[in-house]
């Protein structure tokens, strides 16, 4: 398979891959083909959450093709939101059946619905004929057992879904342990729909491992790996960029800081958001633990900016 046939999809990470991040990332890095946006929850009573709708507004997402993701288990509420997104211009949407968090799962949403293939069947049977969008689903192997998927796949195979995005862990695993490639292979053999791989692609080596195991796959979703290494998609696609690595990272950081500065009113919200990104990016630098910790301890915007400036002036080695 040629490298230029590979599609890289930015994964939906709540609190990270919002429209600000997606736009700034697209200004500074290449190789990502599309993004699935962090989920929009159905609310009932024909209500919409303006901030989540604004995040996927096409006029705000001109730099990277975005697919809205819906979290919900009530068909009429899903249809209402899907219709609204279609009117906004979104011909493709995604159904979140993978969120591992217990607060969501115990309400039979996200991965909590994977144990109930009959309910998923009834949901799709009701929803698909009534929406104008095409639909993909993002799933895990199951909620509690990796065998749950093999009761679910025969259900999904009946429907004209765009694709199944599979993260080969169970919901209760969260992000512990490792992705189960054997289970993914078994799912691939039992899936009649296009299958996209998601999970533990954190560097070029881990991507090559997945690609070698599944040479016919063409679509890969990456989330934490791109947050840790924004160059990863370029490395996978062998896109040569003649520019200083550290300077690119600093320019990216500064643009991201400016973008969030326009949104967050309180200094704590701004520095909190930026420190969240550092929790992924920081460990990718060699011999910089002291300076990295100083950034995380900064308790004001001024101190934060000073510590970041010191960090980059030392020209740390990026090891990804």
PDB file of C-alpha atoms in Angstrom:
ATOM      1  CA  UNK A   1       0.000   0.000   0.000  1.00  0.00           C
ATOM      2  CA  UNK A   2       1.338   3.380  -0.965  1.00  0.00           C
ATOM      3  CA  UNK A   3       1.810   5.919   1.773  1.00  0.00           C
ATOM      4  CA  UNK A   4      -0.266   8.537  -0.048  1.00  0.00           C
ATOM      5  CA  UNK A   5      -3.305   6.255   0.140  1.00  0.00           C
ATOM      6  CA  UNK A   6      -3.263   6.316   3.929  1.00  0.00           C
ATOM      7  CA  UNK A   7      -5.837   8.504   5.663  1.00  0.00           C
ATOM      8  CA  UNK A   8      -5.082   9.847   9.120  1.00  0.00           C
ATOM      9  CA  UNK A   9      -8.090  10.896  11.212  1.00  0.00           C
ATOM     10  CA  UNK A  10      -7.662  13.043  14.314  1.00  0.00           C
ATOM     11  CA  UNK A  11      -9.488  11.339  17.171  1.00  0.00           C
ATOM     12  CA  UNK A  12     -12.096  13.117  19.307  1.00  0.00           C
ATOM     13  CA  UNK A  13     -10.590  13.939  22.713  1.00  0.00           C
ATOM     14  CA  UNK A  14     -12.794  15.937  25.040  1.00  0.00           C
ATOM     15  CA  UNK A  15     -11.062  19.121  26.197  1.00  0.00           C
ATOM     16  CA  UNK A  16      -8.329  18.852  23.585  1.00  0.00           C
ATOM     17  CA  UNK A  17      -9.246  18.448  19.915  1.00  0.00           C
ATOM     18  CA  UNK A  18     -11.781  21.254  19.684  1.00  0.00           C
ATOM     19  CA  UNK A  19     -12.042  23.699  16.784  1.00  0.00           C
ATOM     20  CA  UNK A  20      -9.290  25.956  18.152  1.00  0.00           C
ATOM     21  CA  UNK A  21      -6.841  23.077  18.350  1.00  0.00           C
ATOM     22  CA  UNK A  22      -7.873  21.676  14.968  1.00  0.00           C
ATOM     23  CA  UNK A  23      -7.392  25.014  13.197  1.00  0.00           C
ATOM     24  CA  UNK A  24      -4.086  25.874  14.852  1.00  0.00           C
ATOM     25  CA  UNK A  25      -2.778  22.369  14.248  1.00  0.00           C
ATOM     26  CA  UNK A  26      -3.684  22.641  10.550  1.00  0.00           C
ATOM     27  CA  UNK A  27      -1.787  25.928  10.301  1.00  0.00           C
ATOM     28  CA  UNK A  28       1.421  24.352  11.606  1.00  0.00           C
ATOM     29  CA  UNK A  29       1.396  20.670  10.661  1.00  0.00           C
ATOM     30  CA  UNK A  30       0.233  18.510   7.775  1.00  0.00           C
ATOM     31  CA  UNK A  31      -0.652  14.889   7.139  1.00  0.00           C
ATOM     32  CA  UNK A  32      -3.998  14.760   8.963  1.00  0.00           C
ATOM     33  CA  UNK A  33      -6.851  14.277   6.496  1.00  0.00           C
ATOM     34  CA  UNK A  34      -9.902  14.770   8.693  1.00  0.00           C
ATOM     35  CA  UNK A  35     -11.082  14.920  12.281  1.00  0.00           C
ATOM     36  CA  UNK A  36     -13.940  13.483  14.265  1.00  0.00           C
ATOM     37  CA  UNK A  37     -15.002  16.228  16.669  1.00  0.00           C
ATOM     38  CA  UNK A  38     -15.469  15.652  20.418  1.00  0.00           C
ATOM     39  CA  UNK A  39     -18.961  14.331  21.030  1.00  0.00           C
ATOM     40  CA  UNK A  40     -22.123  16.384  21.199  1.00  0.00           C
ATOM     41  CA  UNK A  41     -24.576  14.877  23.683  1.00  0.00           C
ATOM     42  CA  UNK A  42     -28.245  14.615  22.819  1.00  0.00           C
ATOM     43  CA  UNK A  43     -30.219  16.692  25.302  1.00  0.00           C
ATOM     44  CA  UNK A  44     -33.898  15.868  24.794  1.00  0.00           C
ATOM     45  CA  UNK A  45     -36.806  18.294  24.443  1.00  0.00           C
ATOM     46  CA  UNK A  46     -35.451  19.557  21.114  1.00  0.00           C
ATOM     47  CA  UNK A  47     -32.551  21.369  22.785  1.00  0.00           C
ATOM     48  CA  UNK A  48     -29.049  22.099  21.506  1.00  0.00           C
ATOM     49  CA  UNK A  49     -25.882  23.110  23.320  1.00  0.00           C
ATOM     50  CA  UNK A  50     -24.678  26.225  21.447  1.00  0.00           C
ATOM     51  CA  UNK A  51     -20.970  25.824  22.298  1.00  0.00           C
ATOM     52  CA  UNK A  52     -20.855  22.277  20.926  1.00  0.00           C
ATOM     53  CA  UNK A  53     -22.753  23.271  17.791  1.00  0.00           C
ATOM     54  CA  UNK A  54     -20.405  26.196  17.239  1.00  0.00           C
ATOM     55  CA  UNK A  55     -17.439  23.816  17.493  1.00  0.00           C
ATOM     56  CA  UNK A  56     -18.545  22.018  14.311  1.00  0.00           C
ATOM     57  CA  UNK A  57     -19.933  25.014  12.392  1.00  0.00           C
ATOM     58  CA  UNK A  58     -18.558  24.780   8.862  1.00  0.00           C
ATOM     59  CA  UNK A  59     -17.577  28.451   8.812  1.00  0.00           C
ATOM     60  CA  UNK A  60     -15.260  27.728  11.751  1.00  0.00           C
ATOM     61  CA  UNK A  61     -13.848  24.508  10.260  1.00  0.00           C
ATOM     62  CA  UNK A  62     -12.471  25.478   6.866  1.00  0.00           C
ATOM     63  CA  UNK A  63      -8.959  24.131   7.464  1.00  0.00           C
ATOM     64  CA  UNK A  64      -9.688  20.497   8.315  1.00  0.00           C
ATOM     65  CA  UNK A  65     -12.666  18.389   7.289  1.00  0.00           C
ATOM     66  CA  UNK A  66     -14.626  17.611  10.449  1.00  0.00           C
ATOM     67  CA  UNK A  67     -17.187  14.911  11.211  1.00  0.00           C
ATOM     68  CA  UNK A  68     -19.491  15.694  14.166  1.00  0.00           C
ATOM     69  CA  UNK A  69     -19.878  12.929  16.734  1.00  0.00           C
ATOM     70  CA  UNK A  70     -23.118  12.327  18.638  1.00  0.00           C
ATOM     71  CA  UNK A  71     -23.409  10.668  22.043  1.00  0.00           C
ATOM     72  CA  UNK A  72     -26.887   9.436  22.870  1.00  0.00           C
ATOM     73  CA  UNK A  73     -29.225   6.450  22.997  1.00  0.00           C
ATOM     74  CA  UNK A  74     -32.653   7.994  22.367  1.00  0.00           C
ATOM     75  CA  UNK A  75     -33.556   7.721  18.697  1.00  0.00           C
ATOM     76  CA  UNK A  76     -35.790  10.800  18.441  1.00  0.00           C
ATOM     77  CA  UNK A  77     -33.173  13.018  20.113  1.00  0.00           C
ATOM     78  CA  UNK A  78     -30.453  11.623  17.859  1.00  0.00           C
ATOM     79  CA  UNK A  79     -32.574  12.271  14.762  1.00  0.00           C
ATOM     80  CA  UNK A  80     -33.252  15.844  15.880  1.00  0.00           C
ATOM     81  CA  UNK A  81     -29.554  16.567  16.357  1.00  0.00           C
ATOM     82  CA  UNK A  82     -28.567  14.762  13.143  1.00  0.00           C
ATOM     83  CA  UNK A  83     -31.108  16.820  11.195  1.00  0.00           C
ATOM     84  CA  UNK A  84     -29.746  20.036  12.672  1.00  0.00           C
ATOM     85  CA  UNK A  85     -26.198  19.036  11.734  1.00  0.00           C
ATOM     86  CA  UNK A  86     -27.345  18.186   8.208  1.00  0.00           C
ATOM     87  CA  UNK A  87     -28.917  21.632   7.863  1.00  0.00           C
ATOM     88  CA  UNK A  88     -25.551  23.064   8.936  1.00  0.00           C
ATOM     89  CA  UNK A  89     -23.948  21.212   6.024  1.00  0.00           C
ATOM     90  CA  UNK A  90     -22.719  18.007   7.673  1.00  0.00           C
ATOM     91  CA  UNK A  91     -23.463  15.101   5.386  1.00  0.00           C
ATOM     92  CA  UNK A  92     -21.473  12.707   7.575  1.00  0.00           C
ATOM     93  CA  UNK A  93     -21.879  12.092  11.301  1.00  0.00           C
ATOM     94  CA  UNK A  94     -20.501   9.588  13.795  1.00  0.00           C
ATOM     95  CA  UNK A  95     -22.219   7.738  16.651  1.00  0.00           C
ATOM     96  CA  UNK A  96     -20.136   7.380  19.806  1.00  0.00           C
ATOM     97  CA  UNK A  97     -20.345   3.796  21.048  1.00  0.00           C
ATOM     98  CA  UNK A  98     -16.875   3.813  22.538  1.00  0.00           C
ATOM     99  CA  UNK A  99     -16.659   6.355  25.376  1.00  0.00           C
ATOM    100  CA  UNK A 100     -15.249   4.326  28.292  1.00  0.00           C
ATOM    101  CA  UNK A 101     -16.108   6.636  31.198  1.00  0.00           C
ATOM    102  CA  UNK A 102     -18.314   4.975  33.790  1.00  0.00           C
ATOM    103  CA  UNK A 103     -20.629   7.974  34.302  1.00  0.00           C
ATOM    104  CA  UNK A 104     -21.582   7.758  30.642  1.00  0.00           C
ATOM    105  CA  UNK A 105     -21.518   3.980  30.348  1.00  0.00           C
ATOM    106  CA  UNK A 106     -23.847   3.382  33.299  1.00  0.00           C
ATOM    107  CA  UNK A 107     -26.517   5.354  31.397  1.00  0.00           C
ATOM    108  CA  UNK A 108     -26.101   2.920  28.481  1.00  0.00           C
ATOM    109  CA  UNK A 109     -24.382   5.492  26.351  1.00  0.00           C
ATOM    110  CA  UNK A 110     -20.959   5.205  24.752  1.00  0.00           C
ATOM    111  CA  UNK A 111     -19.361   1.833  25.502  1.00  0.00           C
ATOM    112  CA  UNK A 112     -22.159   1.131  27.985  1.00  0.00           C
ATOM    113  CA  UNK A 113     -24.431   0.257  25.070  1.00  0.00           C
ATOM    114  CA  UNK A 114     -22.077  -2.352  23.589  1.00  0.00           C
ATOM    115  CA  UNK A 115     -23.487  -5.048  25.878  1.00  0.00           C
ATOM    116  CA  UNK A 116     -26.923  -4.522  24.302  1.00  0.00           C
ATOM    117  CA  UNK A 117     -26.726  -5.335  20.578  1.00  0.00           C
ATOM    118  CA  UNK A 118     -30.516  -5.638  20.474  1.00  0.00           C
ATOM    119  CA  UNK A 119     -30.869  -2.011  21.552  1.00  0.00           C
ATOM    120  CA  UNK A 120     -28.263  -0.918  19.008  1.00  0.00           C
ATOM    121  CA  UNK A 121     -30.181  -2.842  16.358  1.00  0.00           C
ATOM    122  CA  UNK A 122     -33.473  -1.166  17.265  1.00  0.00           C
ATOM    123  CA  UNK A 123     -31.779   2.235  17.387  1.00  0.00           C
ATOM    124  CA  UNK A 124     -30.192   1.917  13.937  1.00  0.00           C
ATOM    125  CA  UNK A 125     -33.389   0.478  12.480  1.00  0.00           C
ATOM    126  CA  UNK A 126     -35.256   3.579  13.674  1.00  0.00           C
ATOM    127  CA  UNK A 127     -32.620   6.230  12.978  1.00  0.00           C
ATOM    128  CA  UNK A 128     -31.045   5.376   9.630  1.00  0.00           C
ATOM    129  CA  UNK A 129     -34.202   5.634   7.487  1.00  0.00           C
ATOM    130  CA  UNK A 130     -35.007   8.993   9.101  1.00  0.00           C
ATOM    131  CA  UNK A 131     -31.754  10.915   8.752  1.00  0.00           C
ATOM    132  CA  UNK A 132     -30.209  12.444   5.647  1.00  0.00           C
ATOM    133  CA  UNK A 133     -26.624  12.152   6.919  1.00  0.00           C
ATOM    134  CA  UNK A 134     -24.511   9.073   6.398  1.00  0.00           C
ATOM    135  CA  UNK A 135     -23.433   7.433   9.656  1.00  0.00           C
ATOM    136  CA  UNK A 136     -20.283   5.826  11.004  1.00  0.00           C
ATOM    137  CA  UNK A 137     -19.819   4.307  14.459  1.00  0.00           C
ATOM    138  CA  UNK A 138     -16.880   4.428  16.847  1.00  0.00           C
ATOM    139  CA  UNK A 139     -16.729   1.362  19.075  1.00  0.00           C
ATOM    140  CA  UNK A 140     -14.584  -0.717  21.402  1.00  0.00           C
ATOM    141  CA  UNK A 141     -14.362  -4.491  21.682  1.00  0.00           C
ATOM    142  CA  UNK A 142     -17.062  -4.341  24.307  1.00  0.00           C
ATOM    143  CA  UNK A 143     -17.864  -2.822  27.659  1.00  0.00           C
ATOM    144  CA  UNK A 144     -16.677  -5.645  29.908  1.00  0.00           C
ATOM    145  CA  UNK A 145     -15.563  -8.410  27.554  1.00  0.00           C
ATOM    146  CA  UNK A 146     -13.686  -8.343  24.266  1.00  0.00           C
ATOM    147  CA  UNK A 147     -16.080 -11.005  23.005  1.00  0.00           C
ATOM    148  CA  UNK A 148     -19.055  -8.631  23.061  1.00  0.00           C
ATOM    149  CA  UNK A 149     -18.082  -7.295  19.648  1.00  0.00           C
ATOM    150  CA  UNK A 150     -18.797 -10.638  18.011  1.00  0.00           C
ATOM    151  CA  UNK A 151     -22.453 -10.383  19.007  1.00  0.00           C
ATOM    152  CA  UNK A 152     -22.514  -6.787  17.800  1.00  0.00           C
ATOM    153  CA  UNK A 153     -20.837  -7.109  14.397  1.00  0.00           C
ATOM    154  CA  UNK A 154     -23.647  -9.215  12.843  1.00  0.00           C
ATOM    155  CA  UNK A 155     -26.014  -6.387  13.812  1.00  0.00           C
ATOM    156  CA  UNK A 156     -23.816  -3.637  12.376  1.00  0.00           C
ATOM    157  CA  UNK A 157     -23.185  -5.620   9.209  1.00  0.00           C
ATOM    158  CA  UNK A 158     -26.883  -5.317   8.349  1.00  0.00           C
ATOM    159  CA  UNK A 159     -26.746  -1.535   8.010  1.00  0.00           C
ATOM    160  CA  UNK A 160     -25.221   0.802   5.373  1.00  0.00           C
ATOM    161  CA  UNK A 161     -22.722   2.428   7.717  1.00  0.00           C
ATOM    162  CA  UNK A 162     -19.854   4.531   6.333  1.00  0.00           C
ATOM    163  CA  UNK A 163     -17.332   2.760   8.509  1.00  0.00           C
ATOM    164  CA  UNK A 164     -16.660   1.197  11.888  1.00  0.00           C
ATOM    165  CA  UNK A 165     -13.847   2.820  13.866  1.00  0.00           C
ATOM    166  CA  UNK A 166     -12.585   0.190  16.301  1.00  0.00           C
ATOM    167  CA  UNK A 167     -10.419   0.786  19.346  1.00  0.00           C
ATOM    168  CA  UNK A 168      -9.388  -2.741  20.407  1.00  0.00           C
ATOM    169  CA  UNK A 169      -9.829  -2.386  24.141  1.00  0.00           C
ATOM    170  CA  UNK A 170     -12.874  -2.857  26.352  1.00  0.00           C
ATOM    171  CA  UNK A 171     -14.587   0.085  27.972  1.00  0.00           C
ATOM    172  CA  UNK A 172     -13.606  -0.923  31.497  1.00  0.00           C
ATOM    173  CA  UNK A 173      -9.960  -0.993  30.421  1.00  0.00           C
ATOM    174  CA  UNK A 174     -10.136   2.743  29.728  1.00  0.00           C
ATOM    175  CA  UNK A 175      -6.634   3.287  28.318  1.00  0.00           C
ATOM    176  CA  UNK A 176      -4.845   0.725  30.471  1.00  0.00           C
ATOM    177  CA  UNK A 177      -2.949  -2.212  29.047  1.00  0.00           C
ATOM    178  CA  UNK A 178      -2.376  -2.439  25.321  1.00  0.00           C
ATOM    179  CA  UNK A 179      -4.527  -2.576  22.216  1.00  0.00           C
ATOM    180  CA  UNK A 180      -5.491  -6.166  21.382  1.00  0.00           C
ATOM    181  CA  UNK A 181      -4.331  -6.768  17.811  1.00  0.00           C
ATOM    182  CA  UNK A 182      -5.482 -10.386  17.860  1.00  0.00           C
ATOM    183  CA  UNK A 183      -9.024  -9.293  18.717  1.00  0.00           C
ATOM    184  CA  UNK A 184      -8.874  -6.590  16.036  1.00  0.00           C
ATOM    185  CA  UNK A 185      -7.821  -9.182  13.461  1.00  0.00           C
ATOM    186  CA  UNK A 186     -10.715 -11.432  14.432  1.00  0.00           C
ATOM    187  CA  UNK A 187     -13.092  -8.456  14.179  1.00  0.00           C
ATOM    188  CA  UNK A 188     -11.663  -7.589  10.771  1.00  0.00           C
ATOM    189  CA  UNK A 189     -12.439 -11.102   9.548  1.00  0.00           C
ATOM    190  CA  UNK A 190     -16.022 -10.823  10.805  1.00  0.00           C
ATOM    191  CA  UNK A 191     -16.720  -7.273   9.617  1.00  0.00           C
ATOM    192  CA  UNK A 192     -18.378  -6.654   6.263  1.00  0.00           C
ATOM    193  CA  UNK A 193     -18.090  -2.870   6.539  1.00  0.00           C
ATOM    194  CA  UNK A 194     -15.052  -0.601   6.080  1.00  0.00           C
ATOM    195  CA  UNK A 195     -12.952  -0.811   9.259  1.00  0.00           C
ATOM    196  CA  UNK A 196     -10.707   1.934  10.648  1.00  0.00           C
ATOM    197  CA  UNK A 197      -8.025   1.227  13.251  1.00  0.00           C
ATOM    198  CA  UNK A 198      -7.764   3.331  16.413  1.00  0.00           C
ATOM    199  CA  UNK A 199      -5.560   2.755  19.451  1.00  0.00           C
ATOM    200  CA  UNK A 200      -1.968   3.093  20.709  1.00  0.00           C
ATOM    201  CA  UNK A 201      -0.433   4.603  17.589  1.00  0.00           C
ATOM    202  CA  UNK A 202       1.941   6.821  19.513  1.00  0.00           C
ATOM    203  CA  UNK A 203       4.992   6.937  17.234  1.00  0.00           C
ATOM    204  CA  UNK A 204       6.195   5.823  13.817  1.00  0.00           C
ATOM    205  CA  UNK A 205       7.238   2.391  15.100  1.00  0.00           C
ATOM    206  CA  UNK A 206       3.832   1.613  16.579  1.00  0.00           C
ATOM    207  CA  UNK A 207       2.155   2.720  13.349  1.00  0.00           C
ATOM    208  CA  UNK A 208       4.432   0.451  11.306  1.00  0.00           C
ATOM    209  CA  UNK A 209       3.608  -2.442  13.647  1.00  0.00           C
ATOM    210  CA  UNK A 210      -0.117  -1.968  13.041  1.00  0.00           C
ATOM    211  CA  UNK A 211       0.348  -1.462   9.306  1.00  0.00           C
ATOM    212  CA  UNK A 212       2.493  -4.585   8.997  1.00  0.00           C
ATOM    213  CA  UNK A 213      -0.116  -6.615  10.862  1.00  0.00           C
ATOM    214  CA  UNK A 214      -3.006  -5.194   8.820  1.00  0.00           C
ATOM    215  CA  UNK A 215      -1.497  -4.229   5.433  1.00  0.00           C
ATOM    216  CA  UNK A 216      -4.851  -3.671   3.717  1.00  0.00           C
ATOM    217  CA  UNK A 217      -6.100  -1.050   6.172  1.00  0.00           C
ATOM    218  CA  UNK A 218      -6.136   2.444   4.727  1.00  0.00           C
ATOM    219  CA  UNK A 219      -7.632   4.522   7.532  1.00  0.00           C
ATOM    220  CA  UNK A 220      -6.093   5.123  10.941  1.00  0.00           C
ATOM    221  CA  UNK A 221      -7.423   7.269  13.775  1.00  0.00           C
ATOM    222  CA  UNK A 222      -4.839   8.833  16.082  1.00  0.00           C
ATOM    223  CA  UNK A 223      -5.469  10.981  19.155  1.00  0.00           C
ATOM    224  CA  UNK A 224      -3.006  10.852  22.044  1.00  0.00           C
ATOM    225  CA  UNK A 225      -0.145  10.080  19.634  1.00  0.00           C
ATOM    226  CA  UNK A 226      -0.665  13.359  17.785  1.00  0.00           C
ATOM    227  CA  UNK A 227      -1.026  15.338  21.020  1.00  0.00           C
ATOM    228  CA  UNK A 228       2.313  13.878  22.138  1.00  0.00           C
ATOM    229  CA  UNK A 229       3.959  14.250  18.742  1.00  0.00           C
ATOM    230  CA  UNK A 230       2.346  16.747  16.349  1.00  0.00           C
ATOM    231  CA  UNK A 231       4.791  15.622  13.632  1.00  0.00           C
ATOM    232  CA  UNK A 232       3.483  12.049  13.655  1.00  0.00           C
ATOM    233  CA  UNK A 233       1.198  12.268  10.616  1.00  0.00           C
ATOM    234  CA  UNK A 234       4.004  13.873   8.602  1.00  0.00           C
ATOM    235  CA  UNK A 235       6.357  11.099   9.681  1.00  0.00           C
ATOM    236  CA  UNK A 236       3.861   8.396   8.716  1.00  0.00           C
ATOM    237  CA  UNK A 237       3.318   9.934   5.297  1.00  0.00           C
ATOM    238  CA  UNK A 238       6.991  10.807   4.848  1.00  0.00           C
ATOM    239  CA  UNK A 239       6.253  14.499   4.366  1.00  0.00           C
ATOM    240  CA  UNK A 240       9.571  16.349   4.468  1.00  0.00           C
ATOM    241  CA  UNK A 241       9.429  19.778   6.107  1.00  0.00           C
ATOM    242  CA  UNK A 242      12.631  21.797   6.129  1.00  0.00           C
ATOM    243  CA  UNK A 243      12.165  23.718   9.349  1.00  0.00           C
ATOM    244  CA  UNK A 244      13.555  23.652  12.876  1.00  0.00           C
ATOM    245  CA  UNK A 245      11.612  21.173  15.037  1.00  0.00           C
ATOM    246  CA  UNK A 246      11.727  23.197  18.245  1.00  0.00           C
ATOM    247  CA  UNK A 247      10.817  26.439  16.483  1.00  0.00           C
ATOM    248  CA  UNK A 248       7.799  24.756  14.884  1.00  0.00           C
ATOM    249  CA  UNK A 249       6.668  23.480  18.268  1.00  0.00           C
ATOM    250  CA  UNK A 250       7.106  26.898  19.861  1.00  0.00           C
ATOM    251  CA  UNK A 251       5.208  28.625  17.050  1.00  0.00           C
ATOM    252  CA  UNK A 252       2.446  26.034  17.389  1.00  0.00           C
ATOM    253  CA  UNK A 253       2.302  26.512  21.169  1.00  0.00           C
ATOM    254  CA  UNK A 254       2.205  30.293  20.897  1.00  0.00           C
ATOM    255  CA  UNK A 255      -0.591  30.223  18.323  1.00  0.00           C
ATOM    256  CA  UNK A 256      -2.559  27.755  20.450  1.00  0.00           C
ATOM    257  CA  UNK A 257      -2.086  29.984  23.514  1.00  0.00           C
ATOM    258  CA  UNK A 258      -3.303  33.028  21.573  1.00  0.00           C
ATOM    259  CA  UNK A 259      -6.291  31.097  20.259  1.00  0.00           C
ATOM    260  CA  UNK A 260      -7.415  29.991  23.702  1.00  0.00           C
ATOM    261  CA  UNK A 261      -6.672  33.419  25.161  1.00  0.00           C
ATOM    262  CA  UNK A 262      -9.508  34.742  22.982  1.00  0.00           C
ATOM    263  CA  UNK A 263     -11.922  32.176  24.417  1.00  0.00           C
ATOM    264  CA  UNK A 264     -11.201  31.724  28.121  1.00  0.00           C
ATOM    265  CA  UNK A 265     -12.074  34.562  30.431  1.00  0.00           C
ATOM    266  CA  UNK A 266     -10.185  33.490  33.556  1.00  0.00           C
ATOM    267  CA  UNK A 267      -6.391  32.993  33.755  1.00  0.00           C
ATOM    268  CA  UNK A 268      -6.877  29.649  35.479  1.00  0.00           C
ATOM    269  CA  UNK A 269      -8.944  28.335  32.600  1.00  0.00           C
ATOM    270  CA  UNK A 270      -6.323  29.406  30.073  1.00  0.00           C
ATOM    271  CA  UNK A 271      -3.293  27.994  31.873  1.00  0.00           C
ATOM    272  CA  UNK A 272      -5.245  24.884  32.825  1.00  0.00           C
ATOM    273  CA  UNK A 273      -6.065  24.156  29.206  1.00  0.00           C
ATOM    274  CA  UNK A 274      -2.466  24.720  28.105  1.00  0.00           C
ATOM    275  CA  UNK A 275      -1.061  22.550  30.901  1.00  0.00           C
ATOM    276  CA  UNK A 276      -3.351  19.784  29.680  1.00  0.00           C
ATOM    277  CA  UNK A 277      -1.539  19.853  26.343  1.00  0.00           C
ATOM    278  CA  UNK A 278       1.826  19.875  28.101  1.00  0.00           C
ATOM    279  CA  UNK A 279       0.876  16.662  29.914  1.00  0.00           C
ATOM    280  CA  UNK A 280       1.070  14.992  26.499  1.00  0.00           C
ATOM    281  CA  UNK A 281       3.791  17.056  24.851  1.00  0.00           C
ATOM    282  CA  UNK A 282       6.172  17.495  27.803  1.00  0.00           C
ATOM    283  CA  UNK A 283       7.295  13.864  28.161  1.00  0.00           C
ATOM    284  CA  UNK A 284       8.322  13.896  24.482  1.00  0.00           C
ATOM    285  CA  UNK A 285      11.327  16.082  25.303  1.00  0.00           C
ATOM    286  CA  UNK A 286      14.605  14.592  26.495  1.00  0.00           C
ATOM    287  CA  UNK A 287      16.202  15.686  29.768  1.00  0.00           C
ATOM    288  CA  UNK A 288      13.642  18.427  30.380  1.00  0.00           C
ATOM    289  CA  UNK A 289      11.737  17.134  33.420  1.00  0.00           C
ATOM    290  CA  UNK A 290      12.744  20.059  35.639  1.00  0.00           C
ATOM    291  CA  UNK A 291      11.654  22.713  33.142  1.00  0.00           C
ATOM    292  CA  UNK A 292       8.511  20.745  32.285  1.00  0.00           C
ATOM    293  CA  UNK A 293       7.493  20.547  35.964  1.00  0.00           C
ATOM    294  CA  UNK A 294       8.064  24.284  36.309  1.00  0.00           C
ATOM    295  CA  UNK A 295       5.534  24.910  33.537  1.00  0.00           C
ATOM    296  CA  UNK A 296       2.963  22.698  35.264  1.00  0.00           C
ATOM    297  CA  UNK A 297       3.512  24.508  38.576  1.00  0.00           C
ATOM    298  CA  UNK A 298       3.108  28.018  37.130  1.00  0.00           C
ATOM    299  CA  UNK A 299       0.196  29.692  38.948  1.00  0.00           C
ATOM    300  CA  UNK A 300      -0.334  32.758  36.752  1.00  0.00           C
ATOM    301  CA  UNK A 301      -0.330  33.593  33.060  1.00  0.00           C
ATOM    302  CA  UNK A 302       2.870  35.616  33.397  1.00  0.00           C
ATOM    303  CA  UNK A 303       4.703  32.815  35.206  1.00  0.00           C
ATOM    304  CA  UNK A 304       3.401  30.307  32.714  1.00  0.00           C
ATOM    305  CA  UNK A 305       4.653  32.341  29.753  1.00  0.00           C
ATOM    306  CA  UNK A 306       8.031  32.891  31.448  1.00  0.00           C
ATOM    307  CA  UNK A 307       8.500  29.163  32.123  1.00  0.00           C
ATOM    308  CA  UNK A 308       7.535  28.257  28.564  1.00  0.00           C
ATOM    309  CA  UNK A 309       9.992  30.813  27.199  1.00  0.00           C
ATOM    310  CA  UNK A 310      12.779  29.356  29.362  1.00  0.00           C
ATOM    311  CA  UNK A 311      11.840  25.854  28.245  1.00  0.00           C
ATOM    312  CA  UNK A 312      12.150  26.595  24.531  1.00  0.00           C
ATOM    313  CA  UNK A 313      15.239  28.829  24.881  1.00  0.00           C
ATOM    314  CA  UNK A 314      17.129  25.799  26.184  1.00  0.00           C
ATOM    315  CA  UNK A 315      16.475  24.161  22.807  1.00  0.00           C
ATOM    316  CA  UNK A 316      15.372  20.829  24.294  1.00  0.00           C
ATOM    317  CA  UNK A 317      15.684  17.662  22.264  1.00  0.00           C
ATOM    318  CA  UNK A 318      12.382  16.350  20.949  1.00  0.00           C
ATOM    319  CA  UNK A 319      12.615  12.571  21.071  1.00  0.00           C
ATOM    320  CA  UNK A 320       9.512  11.359  19.260  1.00  0.00           C
TER     321      UNK A 320
END
